[in-house]
Amino acid sequence: MTDTPPTRVAIVTGASRGIGAAIAVALANQGRHVVLVSRSQEKLDAVKGQIEAQGGAASTLACDVSDQAALTEAIDKVASDHKRLDILVNNAGITRDNLMLRMTDEEFDEVILTNLRGVFVACRAALRPMMRGKWGRIINIGSVSGLVGNAGQANYATAKSGLLGLTKSIAKEMAAKNITANVVAPGFIETDMTDVLPQQVKDMAAAATPLRRFGKPEEIAAAVAYLASEQAGYTTGQVLTVDGGMTMC
Ligand code: NAP
């Protein structure tokens, strides 16, 4: 008789919609128990319902990732309730776009707190349970803005490029513990975040993309699902850009 391996537990932040919801569905389809995190309980419940309707397993945890104490407590709770934590996908993110000369301290700080410090705090809390399990996968959602910069996004590009240094440092510190850390950097993806862009900006973005279209959340989720898989154990400290070819050189 062979033992069935235990179900791996994954946390996905920003799982209430868009890319995060698609990642949660993809990980559930891989047989993971997915803990959905965002600020909106109702929307998380809807994604949980979708996963369960497809035969997957999910639970929800309402939490603001810019609240350091609440985020640490939430991750500790998941690890303690499930007695394990295997996969962490830091996907929650916001934009507060403004040109550099007009950008306020608040616009800068808000984006850094959510998109960068929140990721640091979540990774730090997740590492101990991953070390106990002698296995871990951290996937941080970056952006092409963090690779090449973007006018009007000094705050966002700073946070997203900060994720590269954070992720590579974690990859080096944790390699001996069988924990990998990677970044997925999307280009323009069809979600609420890009829906608000003026049509002219959308047209210019699509025109600057060799594949001539925006990506779909599921196309980012597929990259994350690979990096979260058992088979991706030799891939760490990498940035997987999924941008329709926009930033290829
Ligand atoms: P979205 O549709 O605006 O969704 C953002 C998600 O983040 C929502 O689930 C939101 O949930 C959650 N969130 C925001 N602030 C939060 C906070 N303080 N605490 C907890 N959850 C929070 O965005 P998206 O397009 O799916 O983007 C997902 C990730 O991909 C982001 O990191 C974004 O920077 C990155 N990205 C997106 C694109 C793109 O073109 N869409 C391109 C490159 C990178 P609640 O509102 O329910 O809290």
Coordinates of C-alpha atoms in Angstrom, one line a residue, residues 117-220:
R117 CA 6.2 45.7 2.1
G118 CA 3.1 43.5 2.1
V119 CA 5.1 40.9 0.1
F120 CA 8.1 41.1 2.4
V121 CA 5.8 40.6 5.5
A122 CA 4.0 37.7 3.9
C123 CA 7.2 35.9 2.8
R124 CA 8.8 36.3 6.2
A125 CA 5.7 34.8 7.9
A126 CA 5.5 31.9 5.4
L127 CA 9.1 30.8 5.5
R128 CA 9.0 29.1 8.9
P129 CA 6.1 26.8 8.1
M130 CA 7.7 26.1 4.7
M131 CA 11.0 25.2 6.4
R132 CA 9.2 22.9 8.8
G133 CA 7.7 21.1 5.7
K134 CA 11.1 21.0 4.0
W135 CA 9.4 22.3 0.8
G136 CA 8.1 25.7 -0.4
R137 CA 7.2 27.7 -3.4
I138 CA 7.0 31.5 -3.3
I139 CA 5.7 33.3 -6.4
N140 CA 5.6 37.1 -6.4
I141 CA 3.6 38.9 -9.1
G142 CA 5.8 41.7 -10.5
S143 CA 5.1 43.7 -13.7
V144 CA 6.9 44.8 -16.8
S145 CA 6.8 48.3 -15.2
G146 CA 9.3 46.9 -12.7
L147 CA 11.6 45.7 -15.4
V148 CA 11.6 48.7 -17.8
G149 CA 9.9 51.5 -15.8
N150 CA 6.7 53.3 -16.9
A151 CA 5.8 57.0 -17.2
G152 CA 3.2 57.8 -14.5
Q153 CA 4.1 54.8 -12.4
A154 CA 7.3 55.8 -10.4
N155 CA 5.7 54.4 -7.2
Y156 CA 4.4 51.2 -8.8
A157 CA 7.6 50.5 -10.8
T158 CA 9.7 51.1 -7.7
A159 CA 7.6 48.5 -5.8
K160 CA 7.6 46.0 -8.6
S161 CA 11.4 46.2 -9.2
G162 CA 11.9 46.0 -5.5
L163 CA 10.2 42.6 -5.7
L164 CA 13.1 41.3 -7.9
G165 CA 15.8 42.0 -5.3
L166 CA 13.5 40.6 -2.5
T167 CA 12.7 37.5 -4.4
K168 CA 16.3 36.7 -5.5
S169 CA 17.5 37.3 -2.0
I170 CA 14.9 34.8 -0.6
A171 CA 15.9 32.4 -3.4
K172 CA 19.5 32.5 -2.3
E173 CA 18.8 32.3 1.5
M174 CA 16.3 29.5 1.1
A175 CA 17.7 27.2 -1.6
A176 CA 19.2 24.9 1.0
K177 CA 15.8 24.5 2.6
N178 CA 14.2 23.3 -0.7
I179 CA 12.2 26.5 -1.0
T180 CA 12.1 28.3 -4.3
A181 CA 11.2 31.9 -5.0
N182 CA 10.4 33.4 -8.4
V183 CA 8.7 36.4 -10.0
V184 CA 6.0 36.3 -12.7
A185 CA 6.0 39.7 -14.5
P186 CA 2.9 40.3 -16.5
G187 CA 2.5 42.8 -19.3
F188 CA -1.0 44.3 -20.0
I189 CA -3.7 41.8 -18.8
E190 CA -7.5 42.2 -19.1
T191 CA -8.6 43.0 -15.5
D192 CA -10.2 45.7 -13.5
M193 CA -6.8 47.3 -13.1
T194 CA -6.4 47.9 -16.9
D195 CA -10.1 48.4 -17.6
V196 CA -9.9 51.9 -16.3
L197 CA -7.2 53.0 -18.8
P198 CA -8.3 55.3 -21.6
Q199 CA -9.0 53.5 -24.9
Q200 CA -6.2 55.3 -26.6
V201 CA -3.7 54.0 -24.0
K202 CA -5.1 50.5 -24.4
D203 CA -4.7 50.7 -28.2
M204 CA -1.1 51.9 -27.8
A205 CA -0.3 49.1 -25.4
A206 CA -1.7 46.5 -27.7
A207 CA 0.2 48.0 -30.6
A208 CA 3.5 47.9 -28.6
T209 CA 2.9 44.2 -28.0
P210 CA 4.2 41.8 -30.6
L211 CA 1.2 39.5 -30.0
R212 CA -1.0 42.6 -30.6
R213 CA -3.4 42.0 -27.7
F214 CA -3.8 42.1 -23.9
G215 CA -3.2 38.8 -22.0
K216 CA -5.8 36.9 -20.1
P217 CA -5.6 36.3 -16.3
E218 CA -5.5 32.5 -17.1
E219 CA -2.3 33.0 -19.1
I220 CA -0.6 34.5 -16.0

